[in-house]
Short mmCIF file of C-alpha atoms and ligand atoms in Angstrom, two decimals:
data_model
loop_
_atom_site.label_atom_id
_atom_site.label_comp_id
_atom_site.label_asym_id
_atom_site.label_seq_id
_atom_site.Cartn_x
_atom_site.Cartn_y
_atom_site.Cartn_z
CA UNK A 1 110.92 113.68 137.98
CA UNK A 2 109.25 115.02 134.56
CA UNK A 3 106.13 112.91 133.86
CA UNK A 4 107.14 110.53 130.52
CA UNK A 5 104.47 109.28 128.38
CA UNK A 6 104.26 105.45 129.05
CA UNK A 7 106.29 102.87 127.37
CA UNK A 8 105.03 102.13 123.49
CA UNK A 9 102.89 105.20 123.60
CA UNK A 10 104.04 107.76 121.29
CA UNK A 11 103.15 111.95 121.32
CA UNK A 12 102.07 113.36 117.50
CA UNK A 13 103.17 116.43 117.91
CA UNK A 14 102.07 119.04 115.12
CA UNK A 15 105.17 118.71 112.91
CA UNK A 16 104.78 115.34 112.16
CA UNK A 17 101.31 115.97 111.62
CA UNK A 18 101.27 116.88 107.64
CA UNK A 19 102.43 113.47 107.45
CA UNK A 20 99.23 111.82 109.33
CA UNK A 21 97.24 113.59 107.31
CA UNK A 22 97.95 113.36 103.53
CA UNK A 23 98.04 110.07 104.72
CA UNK A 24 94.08 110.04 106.15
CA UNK A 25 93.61 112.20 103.28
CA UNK A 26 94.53 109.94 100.97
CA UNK A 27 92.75 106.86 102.97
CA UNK A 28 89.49 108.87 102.75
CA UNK A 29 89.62 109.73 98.92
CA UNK A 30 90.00 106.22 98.14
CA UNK A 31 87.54 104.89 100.32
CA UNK A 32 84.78 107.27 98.72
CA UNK A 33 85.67 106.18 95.50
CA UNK A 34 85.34 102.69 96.56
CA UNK A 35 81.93 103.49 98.32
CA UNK A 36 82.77 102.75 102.06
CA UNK A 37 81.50 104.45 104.94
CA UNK A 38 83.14 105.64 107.47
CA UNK A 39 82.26 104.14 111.25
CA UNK A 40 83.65 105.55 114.24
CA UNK A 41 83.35 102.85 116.89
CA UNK A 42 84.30 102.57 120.77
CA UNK A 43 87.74 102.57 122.21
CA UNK A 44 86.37 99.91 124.50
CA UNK A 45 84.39 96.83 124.33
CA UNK A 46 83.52 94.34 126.43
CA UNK A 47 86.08 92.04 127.33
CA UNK A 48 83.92 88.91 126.26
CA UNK A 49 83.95 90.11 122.88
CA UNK A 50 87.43 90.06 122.27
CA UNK A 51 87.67 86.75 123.87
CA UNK A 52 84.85 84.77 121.48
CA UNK A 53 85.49 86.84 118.65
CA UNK A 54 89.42 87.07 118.30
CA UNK A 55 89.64 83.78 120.15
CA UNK A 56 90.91 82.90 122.96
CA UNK A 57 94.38 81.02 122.09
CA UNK A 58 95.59 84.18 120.04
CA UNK A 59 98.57 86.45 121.89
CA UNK A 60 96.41 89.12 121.37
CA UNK A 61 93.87 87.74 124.02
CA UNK A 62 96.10 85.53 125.60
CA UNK A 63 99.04 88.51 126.54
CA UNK A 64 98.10 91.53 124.69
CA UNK A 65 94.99 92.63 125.88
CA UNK A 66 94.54 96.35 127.92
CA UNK A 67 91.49 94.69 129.99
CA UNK A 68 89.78 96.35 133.39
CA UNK A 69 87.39 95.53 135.81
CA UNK A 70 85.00 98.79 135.89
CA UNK A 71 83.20 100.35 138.26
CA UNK A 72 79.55 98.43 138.26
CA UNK A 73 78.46 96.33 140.40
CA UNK A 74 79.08 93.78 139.98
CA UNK A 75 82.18 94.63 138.03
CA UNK A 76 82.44 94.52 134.59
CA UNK A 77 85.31 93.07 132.44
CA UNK A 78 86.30 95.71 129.73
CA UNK A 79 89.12 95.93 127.31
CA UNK A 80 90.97 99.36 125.26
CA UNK A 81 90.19 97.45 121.75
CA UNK A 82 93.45 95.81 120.19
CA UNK A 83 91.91 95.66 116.92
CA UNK A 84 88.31 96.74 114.98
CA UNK A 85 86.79 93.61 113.29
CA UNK A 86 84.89 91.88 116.05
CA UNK A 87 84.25 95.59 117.42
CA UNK A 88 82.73 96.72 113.48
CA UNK A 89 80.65 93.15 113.64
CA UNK A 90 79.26 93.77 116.80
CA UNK A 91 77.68 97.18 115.43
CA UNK A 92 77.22 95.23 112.31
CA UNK A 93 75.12 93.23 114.76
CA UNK A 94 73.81 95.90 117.23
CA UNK A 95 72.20 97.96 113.69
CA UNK A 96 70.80 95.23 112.25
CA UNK A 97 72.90 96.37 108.88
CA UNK A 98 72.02 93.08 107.46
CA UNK A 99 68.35 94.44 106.84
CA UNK A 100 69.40 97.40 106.28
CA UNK A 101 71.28 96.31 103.20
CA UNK A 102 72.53 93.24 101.59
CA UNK A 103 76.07 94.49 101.33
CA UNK A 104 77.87 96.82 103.97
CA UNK A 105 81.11 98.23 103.06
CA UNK A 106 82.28 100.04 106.03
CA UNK A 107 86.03 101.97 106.93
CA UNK A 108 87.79 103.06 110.10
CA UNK A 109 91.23 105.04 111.04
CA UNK A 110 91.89 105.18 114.99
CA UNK A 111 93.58 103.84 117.97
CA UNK A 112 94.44 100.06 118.90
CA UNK A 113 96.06 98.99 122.04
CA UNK A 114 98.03 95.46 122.59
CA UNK A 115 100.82 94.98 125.71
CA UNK A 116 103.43 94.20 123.10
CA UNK A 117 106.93 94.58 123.91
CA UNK A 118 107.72 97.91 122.05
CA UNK A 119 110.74 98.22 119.54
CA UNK A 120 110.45 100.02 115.75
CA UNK A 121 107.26 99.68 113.97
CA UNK A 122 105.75 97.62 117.22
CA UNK A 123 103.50 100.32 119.56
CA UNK A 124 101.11 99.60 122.46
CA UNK A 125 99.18 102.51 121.36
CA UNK A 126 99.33 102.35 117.64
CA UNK A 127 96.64 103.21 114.98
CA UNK A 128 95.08 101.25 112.01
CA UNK A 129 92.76 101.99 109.22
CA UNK A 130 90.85 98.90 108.08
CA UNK A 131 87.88 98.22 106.14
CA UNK A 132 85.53 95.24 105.84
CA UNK A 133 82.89 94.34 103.17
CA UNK A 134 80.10 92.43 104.80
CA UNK A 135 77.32 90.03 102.82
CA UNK A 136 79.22 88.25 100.24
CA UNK A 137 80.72 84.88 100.07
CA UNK A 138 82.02 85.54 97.04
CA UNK A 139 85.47 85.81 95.86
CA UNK A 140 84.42 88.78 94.58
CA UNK A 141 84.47 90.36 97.67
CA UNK A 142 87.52 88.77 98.18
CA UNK A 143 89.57 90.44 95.16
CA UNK A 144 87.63 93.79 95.84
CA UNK A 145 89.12 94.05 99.33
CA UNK A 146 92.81 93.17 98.15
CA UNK A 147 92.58 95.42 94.98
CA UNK A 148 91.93 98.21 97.59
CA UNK A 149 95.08 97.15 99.72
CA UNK A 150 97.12 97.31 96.99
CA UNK A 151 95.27 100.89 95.86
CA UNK A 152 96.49 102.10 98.79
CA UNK A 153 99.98 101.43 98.33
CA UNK A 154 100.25 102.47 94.96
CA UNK A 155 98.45 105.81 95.31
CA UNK A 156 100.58 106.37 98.26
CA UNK A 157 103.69 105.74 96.49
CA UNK A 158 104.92 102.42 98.63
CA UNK A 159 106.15 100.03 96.03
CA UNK A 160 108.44 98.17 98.24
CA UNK A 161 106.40 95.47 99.43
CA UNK A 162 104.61 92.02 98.58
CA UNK A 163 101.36 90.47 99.06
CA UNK A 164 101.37 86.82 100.56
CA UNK A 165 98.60 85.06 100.15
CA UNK A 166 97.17 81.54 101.24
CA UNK A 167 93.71 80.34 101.84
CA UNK A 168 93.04 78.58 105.20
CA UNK A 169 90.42 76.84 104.52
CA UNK A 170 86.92 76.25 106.83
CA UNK A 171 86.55 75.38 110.28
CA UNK A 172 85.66 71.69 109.18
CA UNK A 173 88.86 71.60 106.56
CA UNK A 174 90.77 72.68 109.69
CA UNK A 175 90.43 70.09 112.12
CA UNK A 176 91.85 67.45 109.57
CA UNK A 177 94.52 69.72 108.71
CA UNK A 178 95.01 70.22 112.88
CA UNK A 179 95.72 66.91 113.58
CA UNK A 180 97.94 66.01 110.89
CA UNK A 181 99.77 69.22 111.91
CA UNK A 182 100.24 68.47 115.09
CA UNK A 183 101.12 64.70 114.44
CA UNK A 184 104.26 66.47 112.23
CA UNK A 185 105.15 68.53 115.20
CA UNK A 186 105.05 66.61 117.99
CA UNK A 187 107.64 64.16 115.88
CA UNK A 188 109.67 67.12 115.13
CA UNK A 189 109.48 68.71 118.51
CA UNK A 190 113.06 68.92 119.44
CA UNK A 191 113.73 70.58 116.86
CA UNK A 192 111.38 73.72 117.08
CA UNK A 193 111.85 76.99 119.21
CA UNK A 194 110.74 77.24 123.05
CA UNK A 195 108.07 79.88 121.77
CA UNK A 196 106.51 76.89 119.44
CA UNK A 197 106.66 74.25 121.59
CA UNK A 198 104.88 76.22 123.84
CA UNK A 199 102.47 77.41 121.83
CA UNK A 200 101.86 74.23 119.32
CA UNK A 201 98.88 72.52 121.49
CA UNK A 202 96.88 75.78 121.70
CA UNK A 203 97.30 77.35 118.34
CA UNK A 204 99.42 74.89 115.93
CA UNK A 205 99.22 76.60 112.89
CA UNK A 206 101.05 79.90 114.30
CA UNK A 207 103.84 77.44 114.58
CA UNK A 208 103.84 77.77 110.41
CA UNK A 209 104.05 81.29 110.83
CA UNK A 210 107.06 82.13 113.43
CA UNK A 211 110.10 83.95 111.84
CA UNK A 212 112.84 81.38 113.48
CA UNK A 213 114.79 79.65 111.79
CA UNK A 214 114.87 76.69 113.63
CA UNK A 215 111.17 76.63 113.16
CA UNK A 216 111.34 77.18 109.31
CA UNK A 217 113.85 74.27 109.20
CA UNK A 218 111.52 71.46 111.27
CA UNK A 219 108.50 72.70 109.39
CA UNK A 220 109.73 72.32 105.85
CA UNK A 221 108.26 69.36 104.99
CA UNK A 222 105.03 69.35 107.58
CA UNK A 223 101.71 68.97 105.57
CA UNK A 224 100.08 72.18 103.62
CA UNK A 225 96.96 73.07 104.25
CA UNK A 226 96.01 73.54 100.53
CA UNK A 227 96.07 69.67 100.40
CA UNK A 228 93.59 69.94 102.86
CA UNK A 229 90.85 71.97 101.46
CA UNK A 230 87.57 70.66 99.58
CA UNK A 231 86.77 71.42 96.34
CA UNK A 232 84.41 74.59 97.08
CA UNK A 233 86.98 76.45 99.33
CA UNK A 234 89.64 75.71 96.29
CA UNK A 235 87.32 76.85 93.95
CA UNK A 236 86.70 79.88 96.04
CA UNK A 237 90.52 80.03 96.30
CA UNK A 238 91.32 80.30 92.39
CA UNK A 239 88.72 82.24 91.52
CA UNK A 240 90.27 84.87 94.01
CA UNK A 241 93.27 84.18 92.01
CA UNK A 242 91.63 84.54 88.28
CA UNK A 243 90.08 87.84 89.69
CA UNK A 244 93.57 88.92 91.03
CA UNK A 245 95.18 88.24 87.81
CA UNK A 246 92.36 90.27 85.92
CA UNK A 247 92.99 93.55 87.94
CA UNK A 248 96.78 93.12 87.57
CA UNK A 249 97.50 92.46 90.84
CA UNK A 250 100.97 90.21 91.58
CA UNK A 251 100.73 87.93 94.81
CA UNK A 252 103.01 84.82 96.35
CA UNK A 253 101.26 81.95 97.30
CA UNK A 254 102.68 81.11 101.05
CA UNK A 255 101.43 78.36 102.67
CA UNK A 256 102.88 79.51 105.56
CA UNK A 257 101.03 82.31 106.50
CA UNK A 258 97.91 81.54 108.60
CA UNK A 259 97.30 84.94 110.31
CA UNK A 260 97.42 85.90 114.88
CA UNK A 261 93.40 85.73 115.01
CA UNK A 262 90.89 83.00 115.05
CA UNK A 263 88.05 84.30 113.22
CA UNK A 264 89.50 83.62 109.56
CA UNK A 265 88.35 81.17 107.37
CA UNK A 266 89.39 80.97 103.56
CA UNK A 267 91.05 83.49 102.52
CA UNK A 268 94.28 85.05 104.30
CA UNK A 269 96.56 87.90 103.39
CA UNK A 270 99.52 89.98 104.23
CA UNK A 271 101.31 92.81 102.88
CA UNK A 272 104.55 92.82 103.66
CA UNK A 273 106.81 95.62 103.70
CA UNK A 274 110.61 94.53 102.40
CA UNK A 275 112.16 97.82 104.24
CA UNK A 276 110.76 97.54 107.21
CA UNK A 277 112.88 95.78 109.48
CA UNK A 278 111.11 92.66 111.99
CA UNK A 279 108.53 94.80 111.92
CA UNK A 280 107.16 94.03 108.14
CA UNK A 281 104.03 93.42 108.60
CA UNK A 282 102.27 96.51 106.62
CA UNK A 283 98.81 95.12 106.66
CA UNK A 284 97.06 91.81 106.63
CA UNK A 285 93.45 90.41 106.89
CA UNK A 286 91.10 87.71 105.29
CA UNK A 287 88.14 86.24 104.97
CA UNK A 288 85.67 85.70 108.21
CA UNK A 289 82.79 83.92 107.56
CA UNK A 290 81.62 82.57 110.96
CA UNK A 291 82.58 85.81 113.23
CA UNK A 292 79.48 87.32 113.26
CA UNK A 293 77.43 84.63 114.04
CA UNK A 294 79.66 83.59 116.82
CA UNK A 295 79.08 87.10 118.59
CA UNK A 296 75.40 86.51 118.34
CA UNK A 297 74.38 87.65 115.07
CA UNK A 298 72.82 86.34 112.01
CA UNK A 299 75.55 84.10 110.09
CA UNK A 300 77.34 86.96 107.62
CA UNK A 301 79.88 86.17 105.74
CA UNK A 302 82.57 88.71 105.26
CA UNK A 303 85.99 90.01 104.73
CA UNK A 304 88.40 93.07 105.29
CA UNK A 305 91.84 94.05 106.31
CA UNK A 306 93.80 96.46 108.51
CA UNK A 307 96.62 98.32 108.00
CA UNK A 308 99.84 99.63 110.75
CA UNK A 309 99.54 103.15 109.83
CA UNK A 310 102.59 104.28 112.04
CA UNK A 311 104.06 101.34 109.54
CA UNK A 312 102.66 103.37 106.11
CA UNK A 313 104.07 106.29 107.22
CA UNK A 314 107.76 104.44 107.76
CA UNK A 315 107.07 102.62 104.07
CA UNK A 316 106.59 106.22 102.99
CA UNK A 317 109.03 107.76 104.14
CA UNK A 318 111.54 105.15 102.80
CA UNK A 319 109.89 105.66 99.52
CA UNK A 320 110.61 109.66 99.99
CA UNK A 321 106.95 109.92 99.97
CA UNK A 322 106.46 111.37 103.15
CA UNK A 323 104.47 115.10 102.77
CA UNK A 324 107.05 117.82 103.88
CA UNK A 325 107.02 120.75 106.36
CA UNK A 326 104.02 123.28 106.47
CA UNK A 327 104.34 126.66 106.82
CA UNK A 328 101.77 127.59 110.44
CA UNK A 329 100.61 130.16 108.84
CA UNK A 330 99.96 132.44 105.90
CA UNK A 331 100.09 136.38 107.42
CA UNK A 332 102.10 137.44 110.33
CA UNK A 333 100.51 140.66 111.57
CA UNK A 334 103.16 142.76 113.52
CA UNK A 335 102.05 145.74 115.72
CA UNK A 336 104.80 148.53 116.92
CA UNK A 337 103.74 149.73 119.69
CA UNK A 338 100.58 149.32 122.52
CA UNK A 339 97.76 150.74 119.52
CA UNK A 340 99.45 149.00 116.73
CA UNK A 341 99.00 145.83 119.09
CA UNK A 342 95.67 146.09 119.84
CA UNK A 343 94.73 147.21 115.90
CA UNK A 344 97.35 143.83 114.88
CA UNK A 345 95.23 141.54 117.47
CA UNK A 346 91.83 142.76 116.03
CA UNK A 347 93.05 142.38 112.26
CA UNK A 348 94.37 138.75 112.92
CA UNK A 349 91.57 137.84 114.05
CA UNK A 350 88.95 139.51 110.69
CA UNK A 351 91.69 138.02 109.00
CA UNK A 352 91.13 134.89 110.32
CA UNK A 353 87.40 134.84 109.51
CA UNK A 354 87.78 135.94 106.02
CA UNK A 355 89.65 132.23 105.30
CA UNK A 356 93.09 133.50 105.94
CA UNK A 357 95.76 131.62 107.96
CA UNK A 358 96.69 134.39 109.87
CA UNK A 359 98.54 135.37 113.28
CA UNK A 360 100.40 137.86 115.89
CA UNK A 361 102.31 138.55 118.63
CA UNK A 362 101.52 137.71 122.23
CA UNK A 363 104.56 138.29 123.54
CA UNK A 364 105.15 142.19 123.52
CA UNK A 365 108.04 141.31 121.10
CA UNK A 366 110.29 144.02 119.25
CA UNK A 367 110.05 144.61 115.52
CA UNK A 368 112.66 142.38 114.50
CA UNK A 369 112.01 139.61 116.98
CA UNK A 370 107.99 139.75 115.07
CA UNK A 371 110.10 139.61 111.88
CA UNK A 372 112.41 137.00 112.99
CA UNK A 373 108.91 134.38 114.29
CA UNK A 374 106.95 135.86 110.65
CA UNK A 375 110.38 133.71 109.28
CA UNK A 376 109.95 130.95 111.34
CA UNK A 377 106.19 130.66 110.99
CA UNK A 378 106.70 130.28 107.79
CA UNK A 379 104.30 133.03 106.95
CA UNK A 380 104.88 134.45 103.08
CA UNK A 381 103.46 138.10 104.33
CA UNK A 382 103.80 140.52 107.02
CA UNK A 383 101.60 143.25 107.59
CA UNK A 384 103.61 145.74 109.73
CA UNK A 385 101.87 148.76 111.50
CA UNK A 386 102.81 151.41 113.28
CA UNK A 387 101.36 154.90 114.57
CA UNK A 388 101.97 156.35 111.27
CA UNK A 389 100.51 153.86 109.35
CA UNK A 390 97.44 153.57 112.13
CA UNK A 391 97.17 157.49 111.38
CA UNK A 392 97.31 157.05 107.79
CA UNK A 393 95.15 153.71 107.35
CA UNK A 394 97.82 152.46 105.84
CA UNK A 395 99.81 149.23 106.73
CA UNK A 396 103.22 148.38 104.93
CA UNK A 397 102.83 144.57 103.67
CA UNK A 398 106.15 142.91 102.88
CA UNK A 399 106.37 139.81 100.77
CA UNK A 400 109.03 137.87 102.97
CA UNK A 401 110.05 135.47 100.32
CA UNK A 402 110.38 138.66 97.78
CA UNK A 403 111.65 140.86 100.10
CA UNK A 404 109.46 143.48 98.65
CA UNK A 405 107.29 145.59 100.89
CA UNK A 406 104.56 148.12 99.55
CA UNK A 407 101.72 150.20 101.03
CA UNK A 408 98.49 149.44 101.36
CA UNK A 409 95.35 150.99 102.58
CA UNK A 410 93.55 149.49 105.59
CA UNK A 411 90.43 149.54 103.17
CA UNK A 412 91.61 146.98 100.43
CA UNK A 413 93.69 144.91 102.71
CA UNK A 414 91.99 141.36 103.09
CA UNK A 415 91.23 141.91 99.30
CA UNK A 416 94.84 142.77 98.20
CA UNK A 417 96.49 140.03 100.56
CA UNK A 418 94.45 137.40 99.02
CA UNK A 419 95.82 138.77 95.40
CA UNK A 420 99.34 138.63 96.72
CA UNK A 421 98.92 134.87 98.07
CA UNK A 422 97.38 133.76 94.83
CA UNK A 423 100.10 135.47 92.69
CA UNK A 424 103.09 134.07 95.17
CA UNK A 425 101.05 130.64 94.93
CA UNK A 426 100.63 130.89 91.10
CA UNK A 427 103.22 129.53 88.66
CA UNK A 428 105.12 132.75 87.66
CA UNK A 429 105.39 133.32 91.77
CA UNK A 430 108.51 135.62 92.54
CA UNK A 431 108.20 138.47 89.53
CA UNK A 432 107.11 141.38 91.31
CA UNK A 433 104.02 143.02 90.07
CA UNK A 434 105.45 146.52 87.74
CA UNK A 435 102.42 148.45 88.74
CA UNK A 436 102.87 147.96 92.44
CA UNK A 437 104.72 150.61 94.72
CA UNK A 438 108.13 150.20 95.31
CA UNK A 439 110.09 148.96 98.03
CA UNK A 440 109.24 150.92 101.74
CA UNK A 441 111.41 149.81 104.06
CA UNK A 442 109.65 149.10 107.79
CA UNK A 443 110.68 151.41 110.22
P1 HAM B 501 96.50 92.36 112.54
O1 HAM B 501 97.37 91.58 111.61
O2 HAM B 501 96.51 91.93 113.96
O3 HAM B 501 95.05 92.28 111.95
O4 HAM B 501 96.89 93.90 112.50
C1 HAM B 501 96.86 94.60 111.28
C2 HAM B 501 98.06 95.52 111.19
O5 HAM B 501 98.13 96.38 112.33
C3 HAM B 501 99.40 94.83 111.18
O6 HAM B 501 99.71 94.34 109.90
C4 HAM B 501 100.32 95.95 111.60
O7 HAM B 501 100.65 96.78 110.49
C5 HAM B 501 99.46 96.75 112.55
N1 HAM B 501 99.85 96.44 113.94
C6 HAM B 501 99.46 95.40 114.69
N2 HAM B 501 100.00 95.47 115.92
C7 HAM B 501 100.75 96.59 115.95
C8 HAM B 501 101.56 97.23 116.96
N3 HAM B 501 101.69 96.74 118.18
N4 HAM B 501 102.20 98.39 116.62
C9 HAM B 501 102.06 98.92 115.37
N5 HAM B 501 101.30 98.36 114.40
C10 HAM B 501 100.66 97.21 114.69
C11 HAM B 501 93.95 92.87 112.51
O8 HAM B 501 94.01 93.67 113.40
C12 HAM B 501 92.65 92.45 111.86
N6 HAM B 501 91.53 93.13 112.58
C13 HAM B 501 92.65 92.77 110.40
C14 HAM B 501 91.37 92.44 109.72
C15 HAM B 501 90.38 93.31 109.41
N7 HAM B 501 90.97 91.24 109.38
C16 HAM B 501 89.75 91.30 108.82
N8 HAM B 501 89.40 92.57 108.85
#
């Protein structure tokens, strides 16, 4: 049998590829107006850090995780990253950024892997583009991250969405806010899903989180952790809030949503799409303040968020903002016969060097079946040549969206095929030019 790409690992094949990258392009614009840097970190890390950094009661470590033993010796546990934060704080670490600067604003696009089970918008290879702002404890910071987020979605035309927000509070505020929670659900435990039963001594607050109703219903009236915070972290809290309001941004408080990883503390966010199916998760992050000293370095406080970008490009499309078709290339050179060829494979490729998307034939093809993949190609021009035209340094270029064809000496070509492409490229594209020769049909 025909080799298949595994299960929740998906090809990119070049015609969805406009699509990836008005999207990057897009993603890169705004982060150098923002003034991030781009890092371009390891696919793998060791295990360990995934474990102490993401924690070790989240699904991601728990179920999700692509881990290895390698080849040293002794062995050594390593794991396909499932997500960038505690991989971006351990360079953090590694470059000693903190003396480096006192603020680090750093970006990344690339591949994530997590065993998930696989359905719509859910991938086991799937790709994110996140950023984190390192230094500040301020909510500052805070807003500037989210104002980016929602940048993002605006510039790239995804308006269907809304951003849930809830602050979690510290480590300390969470141990109060643990047991009470867990007081609530063990009183209310027949009444909540297998999934949170199972999971409410390890991680109780995901219980908040699950999408059941049966668990929305037993946790309607179980404590909020906004009643648990000091006054500093609700300080922090509305002053995220205040700056929110100030940029224009529109949020929903939700109690409810306490984010899959350990490392948060504070603030927590989500954007969610509202077209996307169970899948709606478009992005999410928060505030981290006690990651990087927990993988070893010195305590940095610090925030960022990811984003699904197979999910962007579904919010996209739904929005009809998805970039459209192509065309491969520009110029189509077609050669008649075995010198024609060889003159057609030499032009493509000056062609080529002079800036021009340009190609030919490898296939020994007739005239019309040249024509016929010049259509396809989408190229607008076709420079057809012949043993006349070799003999007269001439080559007959036809406009294939005009359906005009003129003459044109080998000597002026790269210079007269650029004019062309501007003028079919320019506003008044399609009125034929009245000094040019007329119509020559290829022979
Ligand atoms: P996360 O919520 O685990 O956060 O993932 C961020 C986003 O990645 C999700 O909102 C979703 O769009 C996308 N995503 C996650 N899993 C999959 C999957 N299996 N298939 C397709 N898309 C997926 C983080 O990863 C944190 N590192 C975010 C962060 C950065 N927090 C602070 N800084």
């Amino acid at each position: 049998m025909a080799y298949q790409s595994l299960k929740g690992f998906r090809d990119i094949l070049p015609e969805e590829s406009p699509r990836w990258r008005r999207l990057e392009e897009t993603i890169r614009s705004l982060m150098r107006r923002g003034g991030y840097g781009e890092v371009r970190l390891p696919i793998v890390e060791a295990t360990e850090l995934f474990a102490r950094g993401v924690g070790e009661g989240t699904d991601i470590v728990g179920k999700e995780m692509y881990s290895f033993l390698d080849r040293s010796d002794p062995p050594e546990s390593i794991t396909l990253r499932p997500e960038l934060t505690a991989g971006a704080a351990r360079a953090f670490v590694q470059h000693s950024m903190m003396q480096v600067q006192p603020v680090t604003k750093w970006f990344y696009i690339g591949p994530m892997f997590r065993y998930e089970h696989p359905q719509a918008g859910r991938y086991r290879q799937f790709h994110q583009f996140g950023l984190e702002l390192y230094g500040s404890p301020h909510p500052e910071a805070d807003a500037e991250v989210i104002v980016m987020g929602m940048e993002l979605l605006h510039e790239l035309g995804i308006e269907n969405f809304r951003l849930r927000l809830n602050s979690i509070g510290t480590p300390e505020e969470r141990i109060g806010y643990r047991a009470a929670l867990l007081a609530y659900l063990h009183a209310h435990v027949g009444e909540l899903s297998e999934d949170s039963v199972r999971r409410m001594d390890t991680n109780p607050l995901r219980v908040l989180d699950s999408k059941r109703e049966e668990d929305i219903r037993a946790t309607a009236n179980a404590p909020h952790i906004m009643d648990a915070l000091g006054d500093e972290s609700r300080g922090h809290f509305e002053r995220v809030q205040q700056l929110l309001a100030a940029a224009g941004v529109g949020y929903t408080l939700d109690h409810r949503l306490v984010r899959g990883l350990d490392y948060y503390t504070r603030t927590a966010f989500e954007f969610q799409g509202l077209d996307l199916g169970a899948q709606d998760a478009l992005g999410g992050g928060g505030r981290y303040d006690g990651l990087i000293e927990q993988i070893g370095g010195r305590a940095t406080p610090a925030i960022g968020f990811s984003f699904g970008m197979e999910r962007l490009l579904i919010a996209m499309e739904n929005a009809g903002k998805s970039a459209g078709p192509e065309p491969e290339t520009d110029i189509y050179v077609v050669g008649l016969d075995d010198d024609s060829r060889r003159w057609a494979f030499t032009q493509t490729m000056e062609l080529r060097r002079q800036g021009f998307a340009a190609d030919c034939d490898v296939l020994r093809r007739s005239l019309k079946a040249q024509m016929r993949e010049a259509n396809r190609r989408g190229a607008r021009l076709a420079v057809i040549v012949g043993g006349s035209e070799l003999e007269a340094r001439h080559a007959q270029v036809k406009d294939l969206a005009e359906g005009v064809q003129h003459g044109i000496a080998f000597d002026d070509l790269g210079g007269e095929l650029r004019h062309m492409l501007e003028r079919a490229s320019s506003p008044q594209q399609g009125t034929a030019d009245p000094a040019a020769p007329g119509p020559i049909s290829a022979s």
